[in-house]
């Protein structure tokens, strides 16, 4: 009975002991006289190690060893600034920090070797700024990732590999949820502006189109979350439609609020602008016309002006090369021999044959489904 009562307490103590950071053992570290005589230089060299590129990010790859290393460096700094504090000595603390840093580097290599895809996925989430767009989910995932890395740190490789799929599932969920927020953030902001401008009433077509495009993009993200270009294309299209709704709502609302005099002034000013624009293309007399008629006139004048632009002469004029000197005559003879060749396609001025395959432009097909290889397709996501 006594053992059964004490068992929960013992388990709690064991768990607490495992969770707490182990204290650094400085007493077992032996230092030379040279190291003891140059404490500041030794501290500064050790501190510089933490800023080297190969040691950046070790708090993720080896949280226990890296945390102990930083604590040892702080102990060295405290001993350096307080000479009366002899435990530990600067030399002992800096040597401990270096050794712990080496162990952290070793753990990092083990993580990258055994959990290669996991590391790539984690870096991808960092690039997507998952911590910014989904802060709570990112915190929860960090706990799962730390648990996985600690298994590697404890040299429990098999258990880490067994746990990895579960962590990766959470990572895929966070990736999709991040894209749902970040990719459509601008489109949703623009739609909010349109909603405040009462676009639902004054520009219902564009407003409904924008809503539909946002919903379609969400569906596309869930099924094609690795097609970043396709997602960006659809998100931009939704934002453009929302902006149409906003601008059209402003115009429509303004016209509805006009009285008769305001309406007349508005259209007189609009016609004057259209006539001025048309005059920039070709001289246009001010004639009685509706807005639609003026727009048609403007388009017609633009087409007429474009058709009257002279084409650049690109034909080769052989007469330009003629000269009385012997050198020019020799050049002409060479050109004549080339021109009379049986292979006209080889002449400098003949029409070259262009291969259709070479002339074909390559475009990305944003609407292609399943074009990007994806994993964990059976993952169920909770909205």
Coordinates of C-alpha atoms in Angstrom, one line a residue:
X1 CA 0.0 0.0 0.0
X2 CA 2.8 2.4 0.9
X3 CA 4.6 1.7 -2.4
X4 CA 1.5 2.2 -4.4
X5 CA 1.0 5.6 -2.7
X6 CA 4.6 6.7 -3.3
X7 CA 4.7 5.5 -6.9
X8 CA 3.0 8.6 -8.5
X9 CA 5.4 10.9 -6.5
X10 CA 8.5 8.9 -7.7
X11 CA 7.3 9.1 -11.3
X12 CA 6.7 12.8 -11.0
X13 CA 10.2 13.3 -9.6
X14 CA 11.8 11.3 -12.4
X15 CA 9.9 13.2 -15.1
X16 CA 11.0 16.5 -13.5
X17 CA 14.6 15.4 -13.4
X18 CA 14.5 14.4 -17.0
X19 CA 12.9 17.7 -18.1
X20 CA 15.4 19.9 -16.2
X21 CA 18.7 20.9 -17.8
X22 CA 21.7 19.1 -16.3
X23 CA 24.2 21.2 -14.5
X24 CA 27.6 21.6 -16.1
X25 CA 30.4 19.6 -14.4
X26 CA 33.3 22.0 -14.2
X27 CA 35.3 20.2 -11.5
X28 CA 36.2 17.4 -13.8
X29 CA 37.8 19.8 -16.3
X30 CA 41.5 20.2 -16.1
X31 CA 43.1 23.4 -17.4
X32 CA 46.7 24.2 -18.2
X33 CA 48.6 27.1 -16.7
X34 CA 48.6 28.9 -20.1
X35 CA 44.8 28.8 -20.2
X36 CA 44.5 30.1 -16.7
X37 CA 46.9 33.0 -17.4
X38 CA 44.9 34.3 -20.4
X39 CA 41.2 34.2 -19.2
X40 CA 39.9 37.2 -21.2
X41 CA 41.5 36.1 -24.5
X42 CA 40.1 32.6 -23.9
X43 CA 36.6 33.9 -23.2
X44 CA 36.6 36.2 -26.3
X45 CA 37.7 33.3 -28.6
X46 CA 35.1 31.1 -27.2
X47 CA 32.4 33.7 -27.5
X48 CA 33.3 34.2 -31.2
X49 CA 32.6 30.5 -31.9
X50 CA 28.9 30.9 -31.1
X51 CA 28.6 33.5 -34.0
X52 CA 30.3 31.3 -36.6
X53 CA 28.0 30.1 -39.5
X54 CA 28.3 26.4 -38.6
X55 CA 27.0 27.1 -35.1
X56 CA 24.0 29.1 -36.0
X57 CA 20.7 27.3 -35.5
X58 CA 22.1 24.8 -33.1
X59 CA 19.4 25.6 -30.6
X60 CA 17.0 23.7 -33.0
X61 CA 19.3 20.8 -33.8
X62 CA 20.6 20.2 -30.3
X63 CA 18.6 22.1 -27.7
X64 CA 20.1 20.4 -24.6
X65 CA 23.8 20.7 -25.5
X66 CA 23.5 24.2 -27.0
X67 CA 21.6 25.5 -24.0
X68 CA 24.3 24.0 -21.7
X69 CA 27.0 25.6 -23.8
X70 CA 25.5 29.0 -23.6
X71 CA 25.0 28.6 -19.9
X72 CA 28.7 27.7 -19.6
X73 CA 29.7 30.8 -21.6
X74 CA 27.6 33.0 -19.2
X75 CA 29.3 31.4 -16.2
X76 CA 32.7 32.3 -17.8
X77 CA 31.6 35.9 -18.3
X78 CA 30.4 36.1 -14.7
X79 CA 33.7 34.7 -13.4
X80 CA 35.6 37.1 -15.6
X81 CA 33.8 40.1 -14.3
X82 CA 33.9 39.0 -10.7
X83 CA 37.4 37.8 -9.9
X84 CA 36.5 36.8 -6.4
X85 CA 34.1 34.2 -7.8
X86 CA 36.4 31.3 -8.4
X87 CA 33.8 28.6 -9.1
X88 CA 34.1 27.9 -11.9
X89 CA 37.2 29.5 -13.3
X90 CA 37.0 31.2 -16.6
X91 CA 39.2 28.5 -18.2
X92 CA 37.0 25.7 -16.9
X93 CA 33.8 27.4 -18.1
X94 CA 35.1 28.2 -21.6
X95 CA 36.5 24.7 -22.1
X96 CA 33.1 23.3 -21.1
X97 CA 31.3 25.6 -23.5
X98 CA 33.6 24.5 -26.4
X99 CA 33.1 20.8 -25.6
X100 CA 29.3 21.2 -25.4
X101 CA 29.3 23.1 -28.6
X102 CA 31.1 20.3 -30.3
X103 CA 28.5 17.8 -29.0
X104 CA 25.8 20.1 -30.4
X105 CA 27.5 20.1 -33.8
X106 CA 27.7 16.3 -33.7
X107 CA 23.9 16.1 -32.9
X108 CA 23.2 18.4 -35.8
X109 CA 25.0 16.2 -38.2
X110 CA 23.0 13.2 -36.9
X111 CA 19.7 15.0 -37.3
X112 CA 20.5 16.1 -40.9
X113 CA 21.6 12.6 -41.7
X114 CA 18.7 10.7 -40.2
X115 CA 15.9 13.2 -40.7
X116 CA 16.8 14.8 -44.0
X117 CA 13.2 15.4 -45.2
X118 CA 12.1 16.6 -41.8
X119 CA 14.9 19.3 -41.8
X120 CA 13.9 20.4 -45.4
X121 CA 10.3 20.7 -44.4
X122 CA 11.1 22.7 -41.3
X123 CA 13.2 25.1 -43.3
X124 CA 10.4 25.5 -45.8
X125 CA 8.0 26.4 -43.0
X126 CA 10.5 29.0 -41.8
X127 CA 10.6 30.5 -45.3
X128 CA 6.8 30.6 -45.4
X129 CA 6.9 32.6 -42.1
X130 CA 4.6 30.1 -40.5
X131 CA 5.4 31.6 -37.1
X132 CA 4.0 35.0 -38.3
X133 CA 0.8 33.7 -40.0
X134 CA 0.0 30.8 -37.6
X135 CA 1.7 31.7 -34.3
X136 CA -0.2 29.3 -32.1
X137 CA 0.1 26.3 -34.4
X138 CA 3.8 27.1 -34.9
X139 CA 4.3 26.9 -31.1
X140 CA 2.6 23.6 -30.9
X141 CA 4.7 22.2 -33.8
X142 CA 7.9 23.5 -32.2
X143 CA 7.2 21.2 -29.2
X144 CA 6.7 18.2 -31.5
X145 CA 9.8 19.0 -33.4
X146 CA 11.9 19.4 -30.3
X147 CA 10.6 16.1 -29.0
X148 CA 11.8 14.4 -32.2
X149 CA 15.2 16.1 -32.2
X150 CA 15.8 15.2 -28.5
X151 CA 15.5 11.6 -29.4
X152 CA 18.4 12.0 -31.9
X153 CA 20.3 13.8 -29.2
X154 CA 19.8 10.8 -26.9
X155 CA 20.9 8.5 -29.7
X156 CA 17.4 6.9 -29.9
X157 CA 17.4 6.9 -33.7
X158 CA 14.8 4.1 -34.2
X159 CA 12.3 5.8 -32.0
X160 CA 12.9 9.1 -33.8
X161 CA 12.3 7.5 -37.2
X162 CA 9.1 6.0 -35.9
X163 CA 7.8 9.3 -34.5
X164 CA 8.8 11.3 -37.7
X165 CA 5.6 10.6 -39.8
X166 CA 3.3 11.9 -37.1
X167 CA 5.4 15.2 -36.8
X168 CA 5.5 15.5 -40.6
X169 CA 1.7 15.3 -40.7
X170 CA 1.5 18.3 -38.4
X171 CA 4.0 20.1 -40.6
X172 CA 1.9 19.5 -43.7
X173 CA -1.2 20.8 -41.9
X174 CA 0.7 23.9 -40.8
X175 CA 2.1 24.5 -44.3
X176 CA -1.4 24.4 -45.9
X177 CA -3.0 26.6 -43.2
X178 CA -0.1 29.1 -43.6
X179 CA -0.7 29.3 -47.3
X180 CA -4.4 29.7 -46.9
X181 CA -3.7 32.9 -44.8
X182 CA -0.6 34.3 -46.4
X183 CA -1.4 33.8 -50.1
X184 CA -4.9 35.3 -49.9
X185 CA -4.1 38.0 -47.3
X186 CA -4.0 40.8 -49.8
X187 CA -7.1 39.7 -51.7
X188 CA -9.1 39.5 -48.4
X189 CA -7.9 43.0 -47.4
X190 CA -9.0 44.4 -50.8
X191 CA -12.4 42.6 -50.5
X192 CA -12.8 44.1 -47.0
X193 CA -12.3 47.6 -48.5
X194 CA -14.8 46.7 -51.2
X195 CA -17.3 45.6 -48.6
X196 CA -16.9 48.8 -46.6
X197 CA -17.6 50.7 -49.9
X198 CA -20.8 48.7 -50.1
X199 CA -19.7 46.8 -53.2
X200 CA -22.2 44.1 -52.5
X201 CA -24.9 46.6 -53.5
X202 CA -23.1 48.9 -55.9
X203 CA -20.8 46.4 -57.7
X204 CA -22.4 43.0 -57.0
X205 CA -20.9 41.3 -60.1
X206 CA -17.3 42.0 -59.3
X207 CA -17.9 41.5 -55.6
X208 CA -19.4 38.0 -56.1
X209 CA -16.6 37.2 -58.6
X210 CA -14.0 38.1 -56.0
X211 CA -15.6 35.9 -53.3
X212 CA -15.8 33.0 -55.7
X213 CA -12.2 33.3 -56.8
X214 CA -11.0 33.4 -53.1
X215 CA -13.0 30.3 -52.4
X216 CA -11.6 28.5 -55.5
X217 CA -8.1 29.4 -54.5
X218 CA -8.6 27.9 -51.1
X219 CA -9.7 24.7 -52.7
X220 CA -6.7 24.8 -55.0
X221 CA -4.3 25.3 -52.2
X222 CA -5.6 22.3 -50.3
X223 CA -5.0 20.1 -53.3
X224 CA -1.9 21.7 -54.8
X225 CA -0.1 23.3 -51.9
X226 CA 3.3 22.9 -53.5
X227 CA 2.3 24.7 -56.7
X228 CA 3.5 28.1 -55.4
X229 CA 3.2 29.8 -58.8
X230 CA -0.3 28.5 -59.5
X231 CA -1.4 29.7 -56.0
X232 CA 0.2 33.1 -56.6
X233 CA -1.5 33.4 -60.0
X234 CA -5.0 32.6 -58.5
X235 CA -4.5 34.8 -55.5
X236 CA -3.5 37.8 -57.7
X237 CA -6.6 37.2 -59.9
X238 CA -8.8 37.2 -56.8
X239 CA -7.2 40.4 -55.6
X240 CA -7.6 42.1 -59.0
X241 CA -11.3 41.2 -59.0
X242 CA -11.8 42.5 -55.5
X243 CA -10.1 45.8 -56.6
X244 CA -12.5 46.0 -59.5
X245 CA -15.4 45.6 -57.1
X246 CA -14.0 48.4 -54.8
X247 CA -13.4 50.9 -57.7
X248 CA -16.7 50.2 -59.4
X249 CA -18.5 50.6 -56.1
X250 CA -17.0 54.0 -55.6
X251 CA -18.1 55.1 -59.1
X252 CA -21.6 53.6 -58.8
X253 CA -22.2 55.0 -55.4
X254 CA -21.1 58.5 -56.5
X255 CA -23.4 58.5 -59.5
X256 CA -26.4 57.3 -57.4
X257 CA -25.8 60.2 -55.0
X258 CA -25.7 62.8 -57.7
X259 CA -28.6 65.2 -58.3
X260 CA -29.5 66.3 -61.9
X261 CA -27.0 69.3 -61.9
X262 CA -24.2 67.2 -60.5
X263 CA -24.8 64.5 -63.0
X264 CA -24.7 66.9 -65.9
X265 CA -21.4 68.5 -64.7
X266 CA -19.8 65.1 -64.2
X267 CA -20.6 63.9 -67.8
X268 CA -19.6 67.3 -69.4
X269 CA -16.2 67.0 -67.7
X270 CA -15.9 63.3 -68.7
X271 CA -16.6 64.2 -72.4
X272 CA -14.1 66.9 -72.3
X273 CA -11.4 64.5 -71.1
X274 CA -12.3 62.0 -73.8
X275 CA -12.1 64.7 -76.5
X276 CA -8.7 65.8 -75.1
X277 CA -7.5 62.2 -75.2
X278 CA -8.7 61.7 -78.7
X279 CA -6.9 65.0 -79.8
X280 CA -3.7 63.6 -78.5
X281 CA -4.0 60.9 -81.2
X282 CA -5.5 62.9 -84.1
X283 CA -7.3 66.2 -84.4
X284 CA -10.9 65.7 -83.3
X285 CA -13.6 68.3 -83.5
X286 CA -15.9 68.6 -80.5
X287 CA -19.2 67.1 -81.7
X288 CA -22.4 66.1 -80.0
X289 CA -22.0 62.5 -78.9
X290 CA -22.8 60.1 -76.1
X291 CA -20.1 58.6 -73.9
X292 CA -20.2 55.3 -75.8
X293 CA -19.9 57.1 -79.1
X294 CA -16.9 59.1 -77.9
X295 CA -15.2 55.9 -76.7
X296 CA -15.8 54.3 -80.1
X297 CA -14.4 57.4 -81.8
X298 CA -11.4 57.2 -79.5
X299 CA -10.7 53.6 -80.4
X300 CA -11.2 54.2 -84.1
X301 CA -8.7 57.1 -84.1
X302 CA -6.2 55.0 -82.2
X303 CA -6.5 52.2 -84.8
X304 CA -6.2 54.7 -87.6
X305 CA -3.1 56.3 -86.1
X306 CA -1.5 52.9 -85.6
X307 CA -2.1 51.9 -89.3
X308 CA -0.4 55.1 -90.5
X309 CA 2.9 54.4 -88.7
X310 CA 5.5 53.8 -91.5
X311 CA 7.2 50.5 -91.4
X312 CA 11.0 50.4 -91.1
X313 CA 12.8 49.5 -94.2
X314 CA 14.9 46.5 -93.5
X315 CA 15.6 45.3 -97.0
X316 CA 19.3 45.0 -97.9
X317 CA 20.2 47.6 -100.6
X318 CA 23.2 46.2 -102.6
X319 CA 23.7 49.6 -104.3
X320 CA 24.8 51.1 -101.0
X321 CA 27.9 48.9 -101.1
X322 CA 29.0 49.9 -104.6
X323 CA 32.3 51.8 -104.9
X324 CA 34.9 52.5 -107.5
X325 CA 37.8 51.1 -105.5
X326 CA 39.1 47.6 -106.1
X327 CA 38.3 46.5 -102.6
X328 CA 34.6 47.2 -102.9
X329 CA 34.5 45.4 -106.3
X330 CA 36.0 42.3 -104.7
X331 CA 33.4 42.4 -102.0
X332 CA 30.6 42.6 -104.6
X333 CA 32.0 39.6 -106.4
X334 CA 31.9 37.6 -103.2
X335 CA 28.3 38.7 -102.5
X336 CA 27.3 37.8 -106.1
X337 CA 28.7 34.3 -105.7
X338 CA 26.8 33.8 -102.4
X339 CA 23.6 35.1 -104.0
X340 CA 23.8 32.7 -106.9
X341 CA 24.4 29.7 -104.6
X342 CA 21.9 26.8 -104.9
X343 CA 21.1 27.1 -101.2
X344 CA 19.2 30.4 -100.9
X345 CA 18.6 29.6 -97.2
X346 CA 22.3 30.2 -96.5
X347 CA 22.4 33.8 -97.9
X348 CA 22.5 36.6 -95.4
X349 CA 19.4 38.3 -96.8
X350 CA 17.2 35.3 -97.5
X351 CA 14.3 34.3 -95.3
X352 CA 15.5 31.8 -92.7
X353 CA 13.7 28.7 -91.9
X354 CA 12.7 28.7 -88.2
X355 CA 12.0 25.4 -86.5
X356 CA 8.5 25.4 -85.0
X357 CA 9.8 23.8 -81.8
X358 CA 12.4 26.5 -81.3
X359 CA 9.9 29.3 -81.9
X360 CA 7.3 27.8 -79.5
X361 CA 7.1 29.8 -76.3
X362 CA 6.9 27.9 -73.0
X363 CA 4.3 28.9 -70.5
X364 CA 3.4 27.5 -67.2
X365 CA 0.0 25.8 -67.0
X366 CA -1.4 27.1 -63.8
X367 CA -4.6 25.1 -64.1
X368 CA -2.9 21.7 -64.4
X369 CA -4.0 19.4 -61.6
X370 CA -1.6 17.0 -60.0
X371 CA 1.4 18.5 -61.8
X372 CA 3.4 18.8 -58.6
X373 CA 4.4 15.7 -56.8
X374 CA 3.0 15.8 -53.3
X375 CA 3.1 13.6 -50.2
X376 CA 0.7 12.8 -47.5
X377 CA -2.3 13.2 -49.8
X378 CA -4.5 11.2 -47.4
X379 CA -4.0 13.8 -44.7
X380 CA -7.3 15.1 -43.5
X381 CA -7.3 18.8 -42.7
X382 CA -9.7 20.4 -40.2
X383 CA -10.8 23.9 -41.2

